[in-house]
PDB file of C-alpha atoms in Angstrom:
ATOM      1  CA  GLU A  67     -36.723  17.566  29.553  1.00  0.00           C
ATOM      2  CA  ASP A  68     -38.409  16.723  26.287  1.00  0.00           C
ATOM      3  CA  GLN A  69     -36.788  13.819  24.460  1.00  0.00           C
ATOM      4  CA  VAL A  70     -36.957  12.106  21.107  1.00  0.00           C
ATOM      5  CA  THR A  71     -35.328   8.689  20.696  1.00  0.00           C
ATOM      6  CA  GLN A  72     -34.946   6.887  17.392  1.00  0.00           C
ATOM      7  CA  SER A  73     -34.134   3.236  16.871  1.00  0.00           C
ATOM      8  CA  PRO A  74     -32.307   1.492  15.473  1.00  0.00           C
ATOM      9  CA  GLU A  75     -29.355   3.837  14.920  1.00  0.00           C
ATOM     10  CA  ALA A  76     -28.529   2.032  11.694  1.00  0.00           C
ATOM     11  CA  LEU A  77     -30.441  -0.439   9.552  1.00  0.00           C
ATOM     12  CA  ARG A  78     -29.182  -2.462   6.620  1.00  0.00           C
ATOM     13  CA  LEU A  79     -31.764  -4.019   4.322  1.00  0.00           C
ATOM     14  CA  GLN A  80     -31.703  -5.957   1.103  1.00  0.00           C
ATOM     15  CA  GLU A  81     -33.689  -4.462  -1.736  1.00  0.00           C
ATOM     16  CA  GLY A  82     -37.303  -5.518  -1.287  1.00  0.00           C
ATOM     17  CA  GLU A  83     -36.927  -6.339   2.420  1.00  0.00           C
ATOM     18  CA  SER A  84     -39.581  -4.354   4.294  1.00  0.00           C
ATOM     19  CA  SER A  85     -38.959  -2.970   7.784  1.00  0.00           C
ATOM     20  CA  SER A  86     -39.890  -0.234  10.264  1.00  0.00           C
ATOM     21  CA  LEU A  87     -38.098   2.631  11.974  1.00  0.00           C
ATOM     22  CA  ASN A  88     -39.160   3.737  15.447  1.00  0.00           C
ATOM     23  CA  CYS A  89     -39.395   7.170  17.040  1.00  0.00           C
ATOM     24  CA  SER A  90     -40.407   7.362  20.691  1.00  0.00           C
ATOM     25  CA  TYR A  91     -40.974  10.682  22.415  1.00  0.00           C
ATOM     26  CA  THR A  92     -41.688  12.310  25.750  1.00  0.00           C
ATOM     27  CA  VAL A  93     -42.833  15.855  25.065  1.00  0.00           C
ATOM     28  CA  SER A  94     -45.131  18.259  26.832  1.00  0.00           C
ATOM     29  CA  GLY A  95     -47.264  20.417  24.589  1.00  0.00           C
ATOM     30  CA  LEU A  96     -46.886  18.318  21.444  1.00  0.00           C
ATOM     31  CA  ARG A  97     -48.260  20.033  18.367  1.00  0.00           C
ATOM     32  CA  GLY A  98     -47.196  17.480  15.786  1.00  0.00           C
ATOM     33  CA  LEU A  99     -44.553  15.002  14.707  1.00  0.00           C
ATOM     34  CA  PHE A 100     -42.469  15.341  11.559  1.00  0.00           C
ATOM     35  CA  TRP A 101     -40.460  12.844   9.558  1.00  0.00           C
ATOM     36  CA  TYR A 102     -37.590  14.089   7.427  1.00  0.00           C
ATOM     37  CA  ARG A 103     -35.168  12.392   5.066  1.00  0.00           C
ATOM     38  CA  GLN A 104     -31.566  13.607   5.008  1.00  0.00           C
ATOM     39  CA  ASP A 105     -28.969  12.698   2.397  1.00  0.00           C
ATOM     40  CA  PRO A 106     -25.263  13.066   3.279  1.00  0.00           C
ATOM     41  CA  GLY A 107     -24.153  16.705   3.462  1.00  0.00           C
ATOM     42  CA  LYS A 108     -27.665  17.983   2.718  1.00  0.00           C
ATOM     43  CA  GLY A 109     -30.444  19.565   4.708  1.00  0.00           C
ATOM     44  CA  PRO A 110     -33.450  17.552   5.917  1.00  0.00           C
ATOM     45  CA  GLU A 111     -36.207  17.038   3.346  1.00  0.00           C
ATOM     46  CA  PHE A 112     -39.777  17.027   4.623  1.00  0.00           C
ATOM     47  CA  LEU A 113     -41.706  13.741   4.358  1.00  0.00           C
ATOM     48  CA  PHE A 114     -44.734  13.729   6.687  1.00  0.00           C
ATOM     49  CA  THR A 115     -46.516  15.542   9.488  1.00  0.00           C
ATOM     50  CA  LEU A 116     -48.706  13.628  11.949  1.00  0.00           C
ATOM     51  CA  TYR A 117     -50.899  15.365  14.515  1.00  0.00           C
ATOM     52  CA  SER A 118     -52.958  12.848  16.427  1.00  0.00           C
ATOM     53  CA  ALA A 119     -52.772   9.244  17.624  1.00  0.00           C
ATOM     54  CA  GLY A 120     -54.080   6.840  15.024  1.00  0.00           C
ATOM     55  CA  GLU A 121     -53.179   9.077  12.108  1.00  0.00           C
ATOM     56  CA  GLU A 122     -51.401   7.519   9.117  1.00  0.00           C
ATOM     57  CA  LYS A 123     -49.771   9.084   6.061  1.00  0.00           C
ATOM     58  CA  GLU A 124     -48.332   7.396   2.970  1.00  0.00           C
ATOM     59  CA  LYS A 125     -45.952   8.425   0.228  1.00  0.00           C
ATOM     60  CA  GLU A 126     -44.715   5.894  -2.310  1.00  0.00           C
ATOM     61  CA  ARG A 127     -42.964   3.135  -0.304  1.00  0.00           C
ATOM     62  CA  LEU A 128     -43.178   5.005   3.000  1.00  0.00           C
ATOM     63  CA  LYS A 129     -45.960   4.965   5.565  1.00  0.00           C
ATOM     64  CA  ALA A 130     -45.878   6.878   8.846  1.00  0.00           C
ATOM     65  CA  THR A 131     -48.067   6.108  11.849  1.00  0.00           C
ATOM     66  CA  LEU A 132     -48.494   7.774  15.231  1.00  0.00           C
ATOM     67  CA  THR A 133     -49.479   6.615  18.711  1.00  0.00           C
ATOM     68  CA  LYS A 134     -49.487   8.604  21.957  1.00  0.00           C
ATOM     69  CA  LYS A 135     -45.868   7.715  22.690  1.00  0.00           C
ATOM     70  CA  GLU A 136     -44.225   6.755  19.415  1.00  0.00           C
ATOM     71  CA  SER A 137     -44.252   6.917  15.672  1.00  0.00           C
ATOM     72  CA  PHE A 138     -43.242   4.339  13.097  1.00  0.00           C
ATOM     73  CA  LEU A 139     -41.942   4.828   9.601  1.00  0.00           C
ATOM     74  CA  HIS A 140     -42.697   1.688   7.617  1.00  0.00           C
ATOM     75  CA  ILE A 141     -40.697   1.067   4.446  1.00  0.00           C
ATOM     76  CA  THR A 142     -42.240  -1.414   2.027  1.00  0.00           C
ATOM     77  CA  ALA A 143     -40.060  -3.124  -0.583  1.00  0.00           C
ATOM     78  CA  PRO A 144     -37.255  -0.550  -0.294  1.00  0.00           C
ATOM     79  CA  LYS A 145     -34.955   0.345  -3.169  1.00  0.00           C
ATOM     80  CA  PRO A 146     -31.308   1.483  -3.020  1.00  0.00           C
ATOM     81  CA  GLU A 147     -32.433   5.085  -3.601  1.00  0.00           C
ATOM     82  CA  ASP A 148     -34.229   4.955  -0.239  1.00  0.00           C
ATOM     83  CA  SER A 149     -30.820   4.879   1.464  1.00  0.00           C
ATOM     84  CA  ALA A 150     -30.559   7.963   3.681  1.00  0.00           C
ATOM     85  CA  THR A 151     -30.820   9.065   7.293  1.00  0.00           C
ATOM     86  CA  TYR A 152     -34.403   9.390   8.493  1.00  0.00           C
ATOM     87  CA  LEU A 153     -35.004  11.996  11.164  1.00  0.00           C
ATOM     88  CA  CYS A 154     -37.971  12.278  13.467  1.00  0.00           C
ATOM     89  CA  ALA A 155     -38.818  15.634  15.055  1.00  0.00           C
ATOM     90  CA  VAL A 156     -41.538  16.701  17.440  1.00  0.00           C
ATOM     91  CA  HIS A 157     -43.108  20.112  17.105  1.00  0.00           C
ATOM     92  CA  LYS A 158     -44.053  22.098  20.167  1.00  0.00           C
ATOM     93  CA  TYR A 159     -44.521  25.685  21.166  1.00  0.00           C
ATOM     94  CA  GLY A 160     -41.732  27.406  23.041  1.00  0.00           C
ATOM     95  CA  GLY A 161     -39.045  25.978  25.291  1.00  0.00           C
ATOM     96  CA  SER A 162     -35.273  26.177  25.254  1.00  0.00           C
ATOM     97  CA  GLN A 163     -35.079  23.341  22.755  1.00  0.00           C
ATOM     98  CA  GLY A 164     -36.992  25.338  20.190  1.00  0.00           C
ATOM     99  CA  ASN A 165     -40.016  24.424  18.180  1.00  0.00           C
ATOM    100  CA  LEU A 166     -38.505  21.336  16.572  1.00  0.00           C
ATOM    101  CA  ILE A 167     -36.800  18.697  18.719  1.00  0.00           C
ATOM    102  CA  PHE A 168     -34.983  16.091  16.685  1.00  0.00           C
ATOM    103  CA  GLY A 169     -33.905  12.554  17.339  1.00  0.00           C
ATOM    104  CA  LYS A 170     -30.458  11.411  16.249  1.00  0.00           C
ATOM    105  CA  GLY A 171     -31.838   9.653  13.212  1.00  0.00           C
ATOM    106  CA  THR A 172     -31.777   6.168  11.720  1.00  0.00           C
ATOM    107  CA  LYS A 173     -29.278   5.591   8.949  1.00  0.00           C
ATOM    108  CA  LEU A 174     -30.855   3.291   6.382  1.00  0.00           C
ATOM    109  CA  SER A 175     -28.776   1.401   3.823  1.00  0.00           C
ATOM    110  CA  VAL A 176     -30.526  -0.610   1.131  1.00  0.00           C
ATOM    111  CA  LYS A 177     -28.355  -3.010  -0.835  1.00  0.00           C
ATOM    112  CA  PRO A 178     -29.308  -4.175  -4.330  1.00  0.00           C
TER     113      PRO A 178
ATOM    114  CA  ASP B 937     -40.221  28.770  -6.251  1.00  0.00           C
ATOM    115  CA  ALA B 938     -36.840  29.119  -4.585  1.00  0.00           C
ATOM    116  CA  GLY B 939     -36.417  27.212  -1.378  1.00  0.00           C
ATOM    117  CA  VAL B 940     -34.115  28.155   1.466  1.00  0.00           C
ATOM    118  CA  THR B 941     -30.718  29.393   0.304  1.00  0.00           C
ATOM    119  CA  GLN B 942     -27.640  29.252   2.506  1.00  0.00           C
ATOM    120  CA  SER B 943     -24.161  30.592   1.898  1.00  0.00           C
ATOM    121  CA  PRO B 944     -21.397  29.688   1.820  1.00  0.00           C
ATOM    122  CA  THR B 945     -21.725  25.924   1.345  1.00  0.00           C
ATOM    123  CA  HIS B 946     -18.363  25.141   2.912  1.00  0.00           C
ATOM    124  CA  LEU B 947     -16.044  27.124   5.152  1.00  0.00           C
ATOM    125  CA  ILE B 948     -12.759  26.455   6.910  1.00  0.00           C
ATOM    126  CA  LYS B 949     -11.762  28.691   9.813  1.00  0.00           C
ATOM    127  CA  THR B 950      -9.037  28.742  12.438  1.00  0.00           C
ATOM    128  CA  ARG B 951      -9.677  28.537  16.166  1.00  0.00           C
ATOM    129  CA  GLY B 952     -10.393  31.947  17.660  1.00  0.00           C
ATOM    130  CA  GLN B 953     -11.672  33.431  14.426  1.00  0.00           C
ATOM    131  CA  GLN B 954     -15.165  34.737  13.775  1.00  0.00           C
ATOM    132  CA  VAL B 955     -17.588  33.512  11.080  1.00  0.00           C
ATOM    133  CA  THR B 956     -20.821  34.749   9.515  1.00  0.00           C
ATOM    134  CA  LEU B 957     -23.280  32.433   7.803  1.00  0.00           C
ATOM    135  CA  ARG B 958     -26.191  33.636   5.705  1.00  0.00           C
ATOM    136  CA  CYS B 959     -29.692  32.412   4.974  1.00  0.00           C
ATOM    137  CA  SER B 960     -32.469  33.521   2.637  1.00  0.00           C
ATOM    138  CA  PRO B 961     -35.829  31.985   3.572  1.00  0.00           C
ATOM    139  CA  LYS B 962     -38.323  30.398   1.246  1.00  0.00           C
ATOM    140  CA  SER B 963     -40.631  32.825  -0.509  1.00  0.00           C
ATOM    141  CA  GLY B 964     -43.598  33.635   1.719  1.00  0.00           C
ATOM    142  CA  HIS B 965     -41.802  32.661   4.925  1.00  0.00           C
ATOM    143  CA  ASP B 966     -40.975  35.248   7.582  1.00  0.00           C
ATOM    144  CA  THR B 967     -39.361  33.200  10.340  1.00  0.00           C
ATOM    145  CA  VAL B 968     -35.854  31.797  10.375  1.00  0.00           C
ATOM    146  CA  SER B 969     -34.470  29.188  12.760  1.00  0.00           C
ATOM    147  CA  TRP B 970     -30.858  28.072  12.965  1.00  0.00           C
ATOM    148  CA  TYR B 971     -29.705  24.580  13.857  1.00  0.00           C
ATOM    149  CA  GLN B 972     -26.309  22.997  14.469  1.00  0.00           C
ATOM    150  CA  GLN B 973     -25.847  19.400  13.363  1.00  0.00           C
ATOM    151  CA  ALA B 974     -22.732  17.582  14.497  1.00  0.00           C
ATOM    152  CA  LEU B 975     -21.677  14.477  12.613  1.00  0.00           C
ATOM    153  CA  GLY B 976     -23.970  11.557  13.393  1.00  0.00           C
ATOM    154  CA  GLN B 977     -26.341  13.670  15.482  1.00  0.00           C
ATOM    155  CA  GLY B 978     -29.728  15.247  14.957  1.00  0.00           C
ATOM    156  CA  PRO B 979     -29.982  19.014  14.478  1.00  0.00           C
ATOM    157  CA  GLN B 980     -29.822  21.085  17.678  1.00  0.00           C
ATOM    158  CA  PHE B 981     -31.768  24.331  17.939  1.00  0.00           C
ATOM    159  CA  ILE B 982     -29.668  27.501  18.221  1.00  0.00           C
ATOM    160  CA  PHE B 983     -32.210  30.307  17.955  1.00  0.00           C
ATOM    161  CA  GLN B 984     -35.186  31.638  16.007  1.00  0.00           C
ATOM    162  CA  TYR B 985     -35.780  35.074  14.496  1.00  0.00           C
ATOM    163  CA  TYR B 986     -39.133  36.616  13.735  1.00  0.00           C
ATOM    164  CA  GLU B 987     -39.933  40.256  13.030  1.00  0.00           C
ATOM    165  CA  GLU B 988     -36.207  41.037  13.266  1.00  0.00           C
ATOM    166  CA  GLU B 989     -36.004  39.876  16.884  1.00  0.00           C
ATOM    167  CA  GLU B 990     -34.638  36.779  18.554  1.00  0.00           C
ATOM    168  CA  ARG B 991     -37.764  34.984  19.798  1.00  0.00           C
ATOM    169  CA  GLN B 992     -36.345  31.764  21.218  1.00  0.00           C
ATOM    170  CA  ARG B 993     -32.882  30.554  22.069  1.00  0.00           C
ATOM    171  CA  GLY B 994     -31.458  27.118  22.648  1.00  0.00           C
ATOM    172  CA  ASN B 995     -28.657  26.105  24.988  1.00  0.00           C
ATOM    173  CA  PHE B 996     -25.843  27.780  23.090  1.00  0.00           C
ATOM    174  CA  PRO B 997     -23.333  30.287  24.492  1.00  0.00           C
ATOM    175  CA  ASP B 998     -23.371  33.994  23.742  1.00  0.00           C
ATOM    176  CA  ARG B 999     -20.625  33.433  21.178  1.00  0.00           C
ATOM    177  CA  PHE B1000     -23.509  32.512  18.900  1.00  0.00           C
ATOM    178  CA  SER B1001     -25.501  35.530  17.783  1.00  0.00           C
ATOM    179  CA  GLY B1002     -27.754  36.394  14.913  1.00  0.00           C
ATOM    180  CA  HIS B1003     -29.665  38.965  13.020  1.00  0.00           C
ATOM    181  CA  GLN B1004     -32.722  39.146  10.815  1.00  0.00           C
ATOM    182  CA  PHE B1005     -33.122  41.789   8.145  1.00  0.00           C
ATOM    183  CA  PRO B1006     -36.309  43.506   6.922  1.00  0.00           C
ATOM    184  CA  ASN B1007     -36.400  41.182   3.889  1.00  0.00           C
ATOM    185  CA  TYR B1008     -36.513  38.207   6.358  1.00  0.00           C
ATOM    186  CA  SER B1009     -33.024  36.979   5.495  1.00  0.00           C
ATOM    187  CA  SER B1010     -30.814  36.123   8.437  1.00  0.00           C
ATOM    188  CA  GLU B1011     -27.221  35.814   9.566  1.00  0.00           C
ATOM    189  CA  LEU B1012     -25.626  33.568  12.148  1.00  0.00           C
ATOM    190  CA  ASN B1013     -22.422  34.841  13.726  1.00  0.00           C
ATOM    191  CA  VAL B1014     -20.048  32.754  15.790  1.00  0.00           C
ATOM    192  CA  ASN B1015     -17.181  34.417  17.655  1.00  0.00           C
ATOM    193  CA  ALA B1016     -14.041  32.900  19.140  1.00  0.00           C
ATOM    194  CA  LEU B1017     -14.436  29.655  17.204  1.00  0.00           C
ATOM    195  CA  LEU B1018     -13.662  26.370  18.936  1.00  0.00           C
ATOM    196  CA  LEU B1019     -12.851  23.028  17.370  1.00  0.00           C
ATOM    197  CA  GLY B1020     -16.183  21.781  18.716  1.00  0.00           C
ATOM    198  CA  ASP B1021     -18.037  24.313  16.587  1.00  0.00           C
ATOM    199  CA  SER B1022     -17.247  22.217  13.512  1.00  0.00           C
ATOM    200  CA  ALA B1023     -20.637  21.091  12.209  1.00  0.00           C
ATOM    201  CA  LEU B1024     -23.277  21.471   9.530  1.00  0.00           C
ATOM    202  CA  TYR B1025     -25.260  24.657  10.215  1.00  0.00           C
ATOM    203  CA  LEU B1026     -28.814  24.492   8.972  1.00  0.00           C
ATOM    204  CA  CYS B1027     -31.274  27.273   8.403  1.00  0.00           C
ATOM    205  CA  ALA B1028     -34.995  26.485   8.460  1.00  0.00           C
ATOM    206  CA  SER B1029     -37.716  28.871   7.399  1.00  0.00           C
ATOM    207  CA  SER B1030     -41.374  28.929   8.354  1.00  0.00           C
ATOM    208  CA  ARG B1031     -44.257  31.354   8.816  1.00  0.00           C
ATOM    209  CA  GLY B1032     -45.808  33.061  11.775  1.00  0.00           C
ATOM    210  CA  GLY B1033     -43.093  32.970  14.397  1.00  0.00           C
ATOM    211  CA  THR B1034     -43.435  30.634  17.334  1.00  0.00           C
ATOM    212  CA  GLY B1035     -47.094  30.010  16.578  1.00  0.00           C
ATOM    213  CA  TYR B1036     -46.322  28.271  13.331  1.00  0.00           C
ATOM    214  CA  GLN B1037     -48.150  25.114  12.439  1.00  0.00           C
ATOM    215  CA  SER B1038     -48.280  23.631   8.991  1.00  0.00           C
ATOM    216  CA  ASN B1039     -48.837  20.401   7.160  1.00  0.00           C
ATOM    217  CA  TYR B1040     -45.621  21.014   5.288  1.00  0.00           C
ATOM    218  CA  GLY B1041     -43.121  21.289   8.090  1.00  0.00           C
ATOM    219  CA  TYR B1042     -40.223  23.633   8.241  1.00  0.00           C
ATOM    220  CA  THR B1043     -38.223  24.079   5.033  1.00  0.00           C
ATOM    221  CA  PHE B1044     -34.517  23.516   5.459  1.00  0.00           C
ATOM    222  CA  GLY B1045     -31.619  24.746   3.404  1.00  0.00           C
ATOM    223  CA  SER B1046     -28.733  22.508   2.372  1.00  0.00           C
ATOM    224  CA  GLY B1047     -26.579  23.924   5.149  1.00  0.00           C
ATOM    225  CA  THR B1048     -23.123  25.376   5.590  1.00  0.00           C
ATOM    226  CA  ARG B1049     -20.382  22.916   6.492  1.00  0.00           C
ATOM    227  CA  LEU B1050     -18.071  24.708   8.944  1.00  0.00           C
ATOM    228  CA  THR B1051     -14.712  23.173   9.748  1.00  0.00           C
ATOM    229  CA  VAL B1052     -12.611  24.731  12.507  1.00  0.00           C
ATOM    230  CA  VAL B1053      -8.916  23.819  12.486  1.00  0.00           C
TER     231      VAL B1053
END
């Protein structure tokens, strides 16, 4: 069965302390990998799509990278407003798990 | 440009009751997928509707059913509610059915928080 595993489950950082979130996957028929941000009680908000190994995308303090087996979300000099749960999802065609298969997320807390 | 709209935002139901949740997709989108997100978990795929038909289904019992209307809006129905059905129900819209691929991902609504007591 296709799987998406995110680590760590929770991450506490001080403001300005850079770190990385990991998303490892085993998926057949991968079409792409998405990163989403989710605030409490809200729906996921799209951040990035990555399609091929070696690809990188950046947005403000966030940078996403992709290899053949995992993706990293690097957070540089985070601010308290970056606190949220970050979800990784792999996109594939068909299957009983649907087109988007999500990990459980990493809950990021950034303290001032 | 309106995004995905879900209603209601919160709902409390009693075990055994039935519930209907509604979703209006983003303008230009014709495909609606429903997800269940339990507390502390990632969203789990329920089913997807395209051209008014269920195109894919996840591992959810028949108590979960849906419908898509000609204007692309969708409903999720859950019968015989169980305590374990308490979750955030998310609607995601996209284009082109199961063949969808985009640089902008699927657009999610803010969800309906269902509590079963």
